Short mmCIF file of C-alpha atoms in Angstrom, two decimals:
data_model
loop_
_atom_site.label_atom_id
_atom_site.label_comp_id
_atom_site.label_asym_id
_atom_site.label_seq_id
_atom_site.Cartn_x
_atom_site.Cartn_y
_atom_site.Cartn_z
CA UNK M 312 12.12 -16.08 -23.45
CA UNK M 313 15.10 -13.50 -23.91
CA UNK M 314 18.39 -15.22 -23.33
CA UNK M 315 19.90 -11.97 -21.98
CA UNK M 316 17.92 -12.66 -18.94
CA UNK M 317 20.52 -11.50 -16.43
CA UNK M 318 18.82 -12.19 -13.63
CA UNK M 319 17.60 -16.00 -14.74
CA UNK M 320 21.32 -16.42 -15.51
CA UNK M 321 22.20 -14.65 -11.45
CA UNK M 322 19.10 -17.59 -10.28
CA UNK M 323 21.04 -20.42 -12.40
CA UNK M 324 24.24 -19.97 -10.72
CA UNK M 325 23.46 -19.21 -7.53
CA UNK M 326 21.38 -23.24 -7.45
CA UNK M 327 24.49 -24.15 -9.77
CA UNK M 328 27.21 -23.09 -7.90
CA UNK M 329 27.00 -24.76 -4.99
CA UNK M 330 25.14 -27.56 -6.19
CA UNK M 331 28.34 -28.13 -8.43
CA UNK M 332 30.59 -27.70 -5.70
CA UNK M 333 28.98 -30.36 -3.43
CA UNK M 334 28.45 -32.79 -6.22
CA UNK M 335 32.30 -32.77 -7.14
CA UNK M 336 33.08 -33.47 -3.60
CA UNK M 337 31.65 -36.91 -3.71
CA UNK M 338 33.58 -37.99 -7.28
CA UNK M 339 36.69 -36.13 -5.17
CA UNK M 340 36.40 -38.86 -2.03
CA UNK M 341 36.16 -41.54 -4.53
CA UNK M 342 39.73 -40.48 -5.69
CA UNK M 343 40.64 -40.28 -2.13
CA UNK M 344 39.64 -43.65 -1.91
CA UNK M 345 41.02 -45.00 -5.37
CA UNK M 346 44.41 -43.01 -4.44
CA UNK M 347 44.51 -44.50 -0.52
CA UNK M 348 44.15 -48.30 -1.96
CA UNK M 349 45.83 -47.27 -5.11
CA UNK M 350 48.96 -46.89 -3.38
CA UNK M 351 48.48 -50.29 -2.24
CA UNK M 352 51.27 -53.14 -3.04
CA UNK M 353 48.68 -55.02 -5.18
CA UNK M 354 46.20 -54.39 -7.63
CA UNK M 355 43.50 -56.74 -6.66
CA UNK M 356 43.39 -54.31 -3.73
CA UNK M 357 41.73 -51.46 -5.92
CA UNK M 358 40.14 -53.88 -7.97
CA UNK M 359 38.24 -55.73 -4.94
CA UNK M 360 37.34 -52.35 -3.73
CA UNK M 361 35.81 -50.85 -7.06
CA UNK M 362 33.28 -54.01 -7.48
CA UNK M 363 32.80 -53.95 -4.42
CA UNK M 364 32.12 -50.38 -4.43
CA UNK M 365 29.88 -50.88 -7.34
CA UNK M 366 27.46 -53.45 -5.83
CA UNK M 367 26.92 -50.98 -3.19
CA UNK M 368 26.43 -47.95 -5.71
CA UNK M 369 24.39 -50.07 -7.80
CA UNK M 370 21.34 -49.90 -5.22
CA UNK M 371 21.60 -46.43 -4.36
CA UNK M 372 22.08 -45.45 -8.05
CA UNK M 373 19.17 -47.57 -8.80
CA UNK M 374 17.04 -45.73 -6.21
CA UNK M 375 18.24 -42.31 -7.57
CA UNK M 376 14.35 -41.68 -8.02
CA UNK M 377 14.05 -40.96 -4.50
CA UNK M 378 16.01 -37.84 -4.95
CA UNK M 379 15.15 -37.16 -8.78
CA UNK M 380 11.11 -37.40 -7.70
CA UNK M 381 11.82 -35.28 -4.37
CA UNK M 382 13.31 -32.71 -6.31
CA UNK M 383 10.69 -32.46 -8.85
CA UNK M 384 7.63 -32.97 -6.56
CA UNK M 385 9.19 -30.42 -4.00
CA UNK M 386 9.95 -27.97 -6.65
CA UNK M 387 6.47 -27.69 -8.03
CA UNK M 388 5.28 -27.65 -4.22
CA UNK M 389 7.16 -24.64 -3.39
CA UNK M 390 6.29 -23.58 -6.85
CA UNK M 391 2.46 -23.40 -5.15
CA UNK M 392 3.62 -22.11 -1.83
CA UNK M 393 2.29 -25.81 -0.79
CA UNK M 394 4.21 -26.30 2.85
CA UNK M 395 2.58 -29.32 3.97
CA UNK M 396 2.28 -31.16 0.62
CA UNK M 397 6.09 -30.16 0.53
CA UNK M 398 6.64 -32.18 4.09
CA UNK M 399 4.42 -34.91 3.30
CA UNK M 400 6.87 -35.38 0.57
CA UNK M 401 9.65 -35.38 2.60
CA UNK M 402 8.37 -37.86 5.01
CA UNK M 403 6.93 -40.46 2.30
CA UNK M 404 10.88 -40.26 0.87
CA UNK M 405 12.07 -41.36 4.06
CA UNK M 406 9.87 -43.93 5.22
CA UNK M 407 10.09 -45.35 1.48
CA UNK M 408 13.99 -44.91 1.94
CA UNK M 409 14.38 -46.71 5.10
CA UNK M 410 12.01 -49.76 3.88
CA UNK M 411 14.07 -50.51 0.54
CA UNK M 412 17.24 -50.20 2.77
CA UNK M 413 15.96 -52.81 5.82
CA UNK M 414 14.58 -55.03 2.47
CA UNK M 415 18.68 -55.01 1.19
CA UNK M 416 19.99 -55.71 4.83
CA UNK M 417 17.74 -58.79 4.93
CA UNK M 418 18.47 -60.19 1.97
CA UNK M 419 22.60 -59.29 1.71
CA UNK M 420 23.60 -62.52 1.60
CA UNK M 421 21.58 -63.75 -1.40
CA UNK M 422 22.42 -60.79 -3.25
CA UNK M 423 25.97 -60.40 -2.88
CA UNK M 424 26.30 -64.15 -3.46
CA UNK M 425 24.23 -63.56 -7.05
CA UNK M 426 26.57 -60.49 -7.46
CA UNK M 427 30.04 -61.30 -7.59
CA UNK M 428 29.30 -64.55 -8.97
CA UNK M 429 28.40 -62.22 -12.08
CA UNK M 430 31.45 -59.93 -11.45
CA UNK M 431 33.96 -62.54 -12.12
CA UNK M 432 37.56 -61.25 -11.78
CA UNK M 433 40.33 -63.12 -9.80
CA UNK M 434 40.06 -64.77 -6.17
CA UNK M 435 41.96 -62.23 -4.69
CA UNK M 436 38.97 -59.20 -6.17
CA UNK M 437 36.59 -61.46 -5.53
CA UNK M 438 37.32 -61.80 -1.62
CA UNK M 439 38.12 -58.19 -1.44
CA UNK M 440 34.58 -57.36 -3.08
CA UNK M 441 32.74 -59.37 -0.67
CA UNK M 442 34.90 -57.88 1.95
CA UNK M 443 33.92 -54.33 1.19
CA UNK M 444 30.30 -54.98 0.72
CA UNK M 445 29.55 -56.62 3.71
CA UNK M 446 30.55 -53.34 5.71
CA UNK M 447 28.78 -51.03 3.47
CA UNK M 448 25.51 -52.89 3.00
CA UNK M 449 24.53 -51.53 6.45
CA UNK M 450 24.69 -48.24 5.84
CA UNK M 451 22.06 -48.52 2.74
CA UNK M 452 18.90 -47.08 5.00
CA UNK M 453 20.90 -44.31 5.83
CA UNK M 454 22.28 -43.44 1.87
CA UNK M 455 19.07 -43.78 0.36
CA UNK M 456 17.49 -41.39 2.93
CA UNK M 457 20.26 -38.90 2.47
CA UNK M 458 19.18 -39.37 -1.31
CA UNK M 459 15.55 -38.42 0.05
CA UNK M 460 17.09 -35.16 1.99
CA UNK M 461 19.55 -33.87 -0.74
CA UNK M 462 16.44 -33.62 -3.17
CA UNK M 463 13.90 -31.62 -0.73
CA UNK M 464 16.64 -29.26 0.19
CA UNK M 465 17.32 -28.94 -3.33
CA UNK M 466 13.71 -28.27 -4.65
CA UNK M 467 13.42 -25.68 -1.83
CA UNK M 468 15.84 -23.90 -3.14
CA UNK M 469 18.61 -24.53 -0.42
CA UNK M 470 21.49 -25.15 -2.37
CA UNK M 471 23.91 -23.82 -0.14
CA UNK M 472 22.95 -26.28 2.69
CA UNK M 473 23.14 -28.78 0.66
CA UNK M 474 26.61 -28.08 -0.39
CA UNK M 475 27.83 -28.05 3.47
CA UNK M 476 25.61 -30.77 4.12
CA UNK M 477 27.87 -32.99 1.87
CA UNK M 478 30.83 -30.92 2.37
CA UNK M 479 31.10 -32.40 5.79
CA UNK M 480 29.75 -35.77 5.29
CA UNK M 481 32.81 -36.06 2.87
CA UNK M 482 35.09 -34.24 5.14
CA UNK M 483 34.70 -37.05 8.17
CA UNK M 484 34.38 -40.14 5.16
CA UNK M 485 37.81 -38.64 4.24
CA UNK M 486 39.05 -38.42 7.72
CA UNK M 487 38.12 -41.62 8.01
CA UNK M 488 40.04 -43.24 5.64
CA UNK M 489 43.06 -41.85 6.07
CA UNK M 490 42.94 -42.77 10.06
CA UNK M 491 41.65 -46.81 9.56
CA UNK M 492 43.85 -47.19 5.99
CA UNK M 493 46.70 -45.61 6.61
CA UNK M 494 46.74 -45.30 10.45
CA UNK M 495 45.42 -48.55 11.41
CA UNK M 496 46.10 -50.57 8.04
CA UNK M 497 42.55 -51.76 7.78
CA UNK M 498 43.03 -51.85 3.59
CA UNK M 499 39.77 -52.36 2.09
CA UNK M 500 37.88 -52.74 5.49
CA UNK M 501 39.05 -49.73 6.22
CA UNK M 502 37.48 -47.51 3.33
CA UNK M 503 34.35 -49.77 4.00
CA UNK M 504 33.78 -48.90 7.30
CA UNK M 505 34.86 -44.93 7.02
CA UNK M 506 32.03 -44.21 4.40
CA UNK M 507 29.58 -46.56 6.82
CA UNK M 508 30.12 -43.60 9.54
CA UNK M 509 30.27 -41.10 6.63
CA UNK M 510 26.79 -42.16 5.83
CA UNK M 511 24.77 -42.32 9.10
CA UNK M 512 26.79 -38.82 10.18
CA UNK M 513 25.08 -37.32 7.38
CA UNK M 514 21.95 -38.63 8.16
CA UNK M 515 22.02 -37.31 11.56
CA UNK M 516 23.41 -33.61 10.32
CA UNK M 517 20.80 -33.75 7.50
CA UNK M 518 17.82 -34.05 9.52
CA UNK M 519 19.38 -31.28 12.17
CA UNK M 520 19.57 -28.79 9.47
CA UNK M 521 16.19 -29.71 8.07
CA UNK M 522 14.85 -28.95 11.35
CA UNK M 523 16.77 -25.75 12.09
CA UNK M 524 15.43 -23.88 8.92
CA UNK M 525 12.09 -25.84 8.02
CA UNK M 526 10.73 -25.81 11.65
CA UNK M 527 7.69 -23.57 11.45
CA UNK M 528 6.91 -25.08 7.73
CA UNK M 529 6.92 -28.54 8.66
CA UNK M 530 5.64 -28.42 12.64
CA UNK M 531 1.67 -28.01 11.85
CA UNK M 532 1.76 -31.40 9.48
CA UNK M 533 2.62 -33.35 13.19
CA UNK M 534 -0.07 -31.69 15.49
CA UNK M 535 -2.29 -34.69 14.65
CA UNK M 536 -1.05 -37.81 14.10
CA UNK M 537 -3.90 -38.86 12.68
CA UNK M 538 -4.05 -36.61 10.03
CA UNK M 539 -0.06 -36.98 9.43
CA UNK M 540 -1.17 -41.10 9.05
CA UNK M 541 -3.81 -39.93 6.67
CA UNK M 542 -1.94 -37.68 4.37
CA UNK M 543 1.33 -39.96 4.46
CA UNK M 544 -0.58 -43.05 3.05
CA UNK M 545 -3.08 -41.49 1.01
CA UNK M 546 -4.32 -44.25 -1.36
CA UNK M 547 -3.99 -41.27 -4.50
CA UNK M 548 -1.04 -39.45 -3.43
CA UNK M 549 0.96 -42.89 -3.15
CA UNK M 550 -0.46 -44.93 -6.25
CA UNK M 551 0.92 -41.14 -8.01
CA UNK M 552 4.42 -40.75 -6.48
CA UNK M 553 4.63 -44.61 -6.88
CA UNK M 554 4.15 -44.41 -10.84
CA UNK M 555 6.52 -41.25 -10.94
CA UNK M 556 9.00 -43.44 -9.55
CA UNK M 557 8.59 -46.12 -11.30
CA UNK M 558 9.46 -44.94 -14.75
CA UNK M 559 12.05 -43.35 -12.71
CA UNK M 560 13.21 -46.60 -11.68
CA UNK M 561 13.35 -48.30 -15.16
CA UNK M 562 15.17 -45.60 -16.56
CA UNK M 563 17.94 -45.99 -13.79
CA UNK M 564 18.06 -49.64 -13.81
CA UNK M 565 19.09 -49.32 -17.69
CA UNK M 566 21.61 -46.84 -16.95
CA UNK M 567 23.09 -49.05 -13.80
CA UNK M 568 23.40 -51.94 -16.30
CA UNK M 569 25.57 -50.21 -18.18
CA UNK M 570 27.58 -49.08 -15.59
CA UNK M 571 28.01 -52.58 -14.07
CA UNK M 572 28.55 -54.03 -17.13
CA UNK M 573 30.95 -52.19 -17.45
CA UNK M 574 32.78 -52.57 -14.50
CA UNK M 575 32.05 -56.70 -14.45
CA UNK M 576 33.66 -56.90 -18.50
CA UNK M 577 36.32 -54.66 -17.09
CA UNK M 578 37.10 -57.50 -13.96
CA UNK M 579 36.70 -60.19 -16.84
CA UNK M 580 39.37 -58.80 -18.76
CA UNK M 581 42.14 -59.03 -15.71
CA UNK M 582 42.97 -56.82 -12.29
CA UNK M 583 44.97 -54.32 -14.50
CA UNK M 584 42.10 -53.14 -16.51
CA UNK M 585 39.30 -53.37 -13.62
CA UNK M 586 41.66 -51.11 -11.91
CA UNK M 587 42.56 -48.82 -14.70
CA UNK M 588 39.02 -48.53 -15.85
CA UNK M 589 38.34 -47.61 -12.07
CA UNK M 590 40.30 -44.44 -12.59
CA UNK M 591 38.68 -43.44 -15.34
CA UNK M 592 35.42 -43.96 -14.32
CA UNK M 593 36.15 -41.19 -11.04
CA UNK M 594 36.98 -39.13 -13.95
CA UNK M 595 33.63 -39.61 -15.51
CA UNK M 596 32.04 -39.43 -12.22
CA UNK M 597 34.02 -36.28 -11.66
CA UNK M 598 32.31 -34.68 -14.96
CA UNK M 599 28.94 -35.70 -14.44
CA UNK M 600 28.56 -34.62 -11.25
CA UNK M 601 29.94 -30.85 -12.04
CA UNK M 602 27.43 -31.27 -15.47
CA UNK M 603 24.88 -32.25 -13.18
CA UNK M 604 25.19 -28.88 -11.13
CA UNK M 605 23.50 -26.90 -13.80
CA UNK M 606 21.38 -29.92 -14.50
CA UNK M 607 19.92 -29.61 -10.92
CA UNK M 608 20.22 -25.81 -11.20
CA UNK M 609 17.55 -26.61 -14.55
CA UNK M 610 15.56 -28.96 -11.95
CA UNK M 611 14.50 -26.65 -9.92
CA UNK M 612 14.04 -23.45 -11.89
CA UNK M 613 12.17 -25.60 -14.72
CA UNK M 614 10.03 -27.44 -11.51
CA UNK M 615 9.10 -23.69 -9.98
CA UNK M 616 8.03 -22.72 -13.34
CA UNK M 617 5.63 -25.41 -13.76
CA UNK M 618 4.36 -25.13 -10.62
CA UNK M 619 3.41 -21.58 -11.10
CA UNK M 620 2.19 -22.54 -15.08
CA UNK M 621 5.21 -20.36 -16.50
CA UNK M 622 6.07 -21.50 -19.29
CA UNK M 623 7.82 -19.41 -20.86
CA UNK M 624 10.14 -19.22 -17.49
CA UNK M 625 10.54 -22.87 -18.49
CA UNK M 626 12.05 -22.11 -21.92
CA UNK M 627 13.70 -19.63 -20.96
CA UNK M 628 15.50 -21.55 -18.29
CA UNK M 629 16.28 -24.51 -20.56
CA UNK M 630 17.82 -22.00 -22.68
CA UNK M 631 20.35 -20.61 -20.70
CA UNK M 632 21.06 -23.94 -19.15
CA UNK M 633 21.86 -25.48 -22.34
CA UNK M 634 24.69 -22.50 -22.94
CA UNK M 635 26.38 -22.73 -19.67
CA UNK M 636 26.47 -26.78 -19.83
CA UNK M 637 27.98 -26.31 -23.13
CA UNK M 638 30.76 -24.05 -21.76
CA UNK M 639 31.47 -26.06 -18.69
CA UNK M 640 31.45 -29.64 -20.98
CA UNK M 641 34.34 -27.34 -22.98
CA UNK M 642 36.53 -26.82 -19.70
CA UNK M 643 35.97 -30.19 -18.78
CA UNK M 644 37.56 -31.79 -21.90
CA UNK M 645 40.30 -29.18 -21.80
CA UNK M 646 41.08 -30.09 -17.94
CA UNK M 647 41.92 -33.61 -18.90
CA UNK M 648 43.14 -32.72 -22.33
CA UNK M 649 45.94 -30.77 -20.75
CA UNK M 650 46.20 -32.93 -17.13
CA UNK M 651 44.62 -36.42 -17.57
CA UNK M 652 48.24 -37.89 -17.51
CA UNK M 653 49.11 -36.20 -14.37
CA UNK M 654 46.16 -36.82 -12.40
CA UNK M 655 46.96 -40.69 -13.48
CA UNK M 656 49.91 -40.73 -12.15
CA UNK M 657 48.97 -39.30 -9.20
CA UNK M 658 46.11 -41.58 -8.22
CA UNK M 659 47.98 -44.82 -8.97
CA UNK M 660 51.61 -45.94 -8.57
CA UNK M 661 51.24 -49.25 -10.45
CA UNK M 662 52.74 -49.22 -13.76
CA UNK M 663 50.84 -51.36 -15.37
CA UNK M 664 47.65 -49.87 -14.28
CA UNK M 665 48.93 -46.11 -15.29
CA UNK M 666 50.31 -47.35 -18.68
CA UNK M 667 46.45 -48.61 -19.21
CA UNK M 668 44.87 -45.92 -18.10
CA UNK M 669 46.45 -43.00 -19.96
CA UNK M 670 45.80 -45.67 -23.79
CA UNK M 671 42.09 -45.03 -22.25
CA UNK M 672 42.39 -41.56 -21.64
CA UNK M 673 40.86 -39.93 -24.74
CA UNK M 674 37.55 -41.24 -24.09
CA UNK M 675 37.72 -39.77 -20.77
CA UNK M 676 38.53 -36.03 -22.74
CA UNK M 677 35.96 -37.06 -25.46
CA UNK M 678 32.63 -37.81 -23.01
CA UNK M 679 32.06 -34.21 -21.72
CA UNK M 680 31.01 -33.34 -25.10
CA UNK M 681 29.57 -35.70 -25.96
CA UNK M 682 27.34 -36.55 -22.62
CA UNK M 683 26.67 -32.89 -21.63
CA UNK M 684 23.09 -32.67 -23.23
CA UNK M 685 21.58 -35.59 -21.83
CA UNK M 686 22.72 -34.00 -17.73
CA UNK M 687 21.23 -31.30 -18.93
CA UNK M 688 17.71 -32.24 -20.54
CA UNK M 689 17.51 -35.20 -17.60
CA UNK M 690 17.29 -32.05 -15.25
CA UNK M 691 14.81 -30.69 -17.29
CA UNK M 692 12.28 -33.53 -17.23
CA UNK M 693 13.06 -34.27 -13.69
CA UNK M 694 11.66 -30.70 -12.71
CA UNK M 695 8.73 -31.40 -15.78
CA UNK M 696 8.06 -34.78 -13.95
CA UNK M 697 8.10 -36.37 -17.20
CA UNK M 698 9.25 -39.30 -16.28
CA UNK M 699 8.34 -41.73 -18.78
CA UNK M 700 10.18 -39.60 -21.84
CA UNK M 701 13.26 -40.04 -19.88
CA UNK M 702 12.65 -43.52 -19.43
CA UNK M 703 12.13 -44.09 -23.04
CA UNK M 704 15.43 -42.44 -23.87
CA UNK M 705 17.27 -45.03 -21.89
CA UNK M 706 15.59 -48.01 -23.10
CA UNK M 707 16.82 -46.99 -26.65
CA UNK M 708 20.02 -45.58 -25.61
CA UNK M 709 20.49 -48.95 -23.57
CA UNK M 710 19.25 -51.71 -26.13
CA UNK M 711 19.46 -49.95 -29.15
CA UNK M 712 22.72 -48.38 -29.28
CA UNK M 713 25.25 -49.24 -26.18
CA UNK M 714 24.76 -53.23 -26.36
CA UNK M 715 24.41 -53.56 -29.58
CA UNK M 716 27.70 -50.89 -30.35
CA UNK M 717 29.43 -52.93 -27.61
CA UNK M 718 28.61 -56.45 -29.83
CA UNK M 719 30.19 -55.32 -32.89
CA UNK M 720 33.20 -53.81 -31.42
CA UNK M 721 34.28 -56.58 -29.04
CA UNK M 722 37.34 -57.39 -30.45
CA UNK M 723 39.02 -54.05 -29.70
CA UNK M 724 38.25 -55.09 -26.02
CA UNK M 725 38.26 -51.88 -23.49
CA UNK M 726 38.17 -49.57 -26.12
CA UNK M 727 35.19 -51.57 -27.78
CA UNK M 728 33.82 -51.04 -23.71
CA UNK M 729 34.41 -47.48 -24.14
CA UNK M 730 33.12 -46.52 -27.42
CA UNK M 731 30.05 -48.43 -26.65
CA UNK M 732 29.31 -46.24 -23.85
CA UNK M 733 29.94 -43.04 -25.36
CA UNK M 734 27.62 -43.94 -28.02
CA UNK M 735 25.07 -44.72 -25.13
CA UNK M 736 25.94 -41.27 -23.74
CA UNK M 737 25.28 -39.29 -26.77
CA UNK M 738 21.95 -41.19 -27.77
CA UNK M 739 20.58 -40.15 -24.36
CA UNK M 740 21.06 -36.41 -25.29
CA UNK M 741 19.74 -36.65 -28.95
CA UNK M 742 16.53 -38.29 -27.83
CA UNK M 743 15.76 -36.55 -24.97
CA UNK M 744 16.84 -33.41 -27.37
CA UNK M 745 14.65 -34.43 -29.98
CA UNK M 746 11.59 -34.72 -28.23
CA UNK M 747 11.69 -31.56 -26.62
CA UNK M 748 12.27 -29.66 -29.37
CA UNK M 749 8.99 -30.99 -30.47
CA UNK M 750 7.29 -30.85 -27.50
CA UNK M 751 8.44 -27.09 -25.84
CA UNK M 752 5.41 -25.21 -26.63
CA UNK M 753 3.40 -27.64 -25.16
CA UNK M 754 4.56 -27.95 -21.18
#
């Protein structure tokens, strides 16, 4: 358990690195996006787009288990040198992705009708919202199977191909949008439909480059179809990976109610502040998903471990993950400490919005320190497959702390919004903190 592991440190940054460099790249297109309607005349434009954005987001972020429970499951498989337990889980992500995504295509019309009648926010947001999500709805089988994909690359320990994997899924989202929004002045449609041909592009390249380097692992599970029907629907092997994912499931649906809370109080407060808060939630976006590079890094190194029965490859993994999180929550805060102002103006050309932004924009240098841990030891119980601790810490984190912070500091409006979920943030890390440090020896 020596922290001056140097070569545990070498096998966190080489997952980390890349892993952090593709998961920037997707907060990065959402400021392409905010800056490209941003620029727009009016604000309802960027407003309209983030709900809209957000009832999108909120499925796929809700069926983050399918690549937290890939990741994990993979890990331990190639932990055990398991290569057709390690397809089978592949495959049961996919065909589990493509059924909740066909489910939300069927039923768009009663859900978006439920959803923005809970958003709120003016006419003008509220036809823009409905606007966006109508395009990006269909694109839902192929996001959540990308979800599927990113994972099982991941807990192979393919980092690198996941990082051009989303590299250039971003690259022709961002094409995209600049050629239908400012090209063809498609406005919101336009954004809608480039990340629609973003998503199914990926799809397609995903798969390619899963077959390219995975061939001779994954080619003996189809030589039978019958026994690929078999081990697919296994009555065990499904009632196990559904119960993973369920607790999976519970905790994201607490953290997505935050989130869209969040973003509906924001809409009921005016356009101004839905579309200043929209900023500042890329930001936040932009520092979790660089936190959650060494989070993922922890994923997989803690997952391998277990799968071999290390465990003292698992404390000593948590151990230098929790340093270098630290260090990169510290240069996150400082970035915005020393450019939040500029990267404001930048995105937005609306005074009103900027002037309410930059009053926000504390909380924004605040929430890397305060948030780091609980990237960090969500990694960690992802690769443990632990999923009901985690889903524990967000039920208290959720209920206990961020509604009922949010209650008594409603007067202050957004900043009540804000401290609320900063509170919610840090509550995550302490429990999920707390119970490992009583639980280490024990995994």
């Amino acid at each position: 358990m020596k922290f001056n592991d140097i070569e545990r440190h070498k096998q966190l940054f080489i997952l980390a690195l890349p892993m952090i460099l593709s998961n920037i790249t997707a907060p990065l297109l959402g400021l392409v996006d905010t800056a490209v309607i941003g620029h727009l005349e009016y604000a309802y434009y960027l407003g309209g787009s983030t709900v809209g954005a957000m009832l999108i987001t909120a499925i796929t972020w809700l069926c983050g288990f399918l690549r937290m429970s890939t990741t994990g499951l993979s890990a331990q498989a190639f932990g055990k040198n398991d290569d057709e337990l390690n397809s089978l889980i592949l495959l049961r992500g996919i065909i589990v992705a493509f059924t909740i995504g066909l489910t939300v295509i069927a039923l768009q019309v009663f859900y978006l009708d439920i959803a923005l009648s809970l958003a709120g926010g003016s006419q003008q947001v509220q036809f823009y919202a409905r606007e966006y999500s109508a395009i990006r709805i269909w694109g839902l089988p192929a996001a959540l199977a990308n979800l599927v994909i990113l994972g099982w690359l991941l807990g192979n320990h393919k980092a690198k191909i996941v990082l051009w994997l989303i590299v250039a899924t971003n690259l022709i989202n961002l094409l995209l949008d600049l050629l239908f929004v400012i090209g063809f002045g498609w406005q919101v449609k336009g954004v809608a439909t480039a990340t629609l041909i973003a998503e199914y592009s990926g799809l397609v390249i995903g798969l390619t480059l899963i077959v390219a380097h995975f061939k001779q692992k994954i080619v003996g599970l189809f030589t039978s179809t019958q026994h690929l029907i078999e081990r697919t629907f296994e009555k065990s092997a499904l009632l196990s990976y559904f119960k993973l994912n369920r607790d999976i499931l519970i905790r994201t649906l607490c953290l997505e109610v935050c989130f869209i809370f969040m973003t509906f109080q924001g809409a009921r407060l005016g356009d101004n502040v839905v579309a200043a808060n929209a900023i500042l939630m890329n930001f936040l976006l932009l520092i979790s998903f660089g936190l959650d590079g060494i989070a993922n890094a922890a994923e997989v190194m803690v997952g391998k471990a277990k799968g071999q029965g290390k465990q003292v490859n698992i404390l000593s993994s948590v151990n230098i993950a929790l340093f270098w999180t630290g260090i990169f929550a510290l240069v996150y805060s400082l970035l915005f400490y020393l450019g939040g102002q500029y990267f404001i103006s930048t995105i937005s050309s609306i005074p009103e919005v900027v002037e309410y932004a930059q009053q926000h924009m504390f909380w924004i240098i605040a929430l890397p320190l305060l948030a780091c841990w609980c990237y960090l030891f969500d990694g960690v119980y992802v690769g443990l497959m632990q999923a009901a601790v985690m889903r524990n810490s967000m039920l208290i984190a959720t209920f206990g702390c961020f509604f009922p912070v949010w209650w008594l500091l409603k007067d202050y409006g957004n900043h009540g919004l804000w401290a609320a979920f900063s509170v919610f943030m840090l509550a995550r890390g302490v429990t999920l903190a707390w119970h490992y440090q009583r639980h280490r020896y024990a995994f």
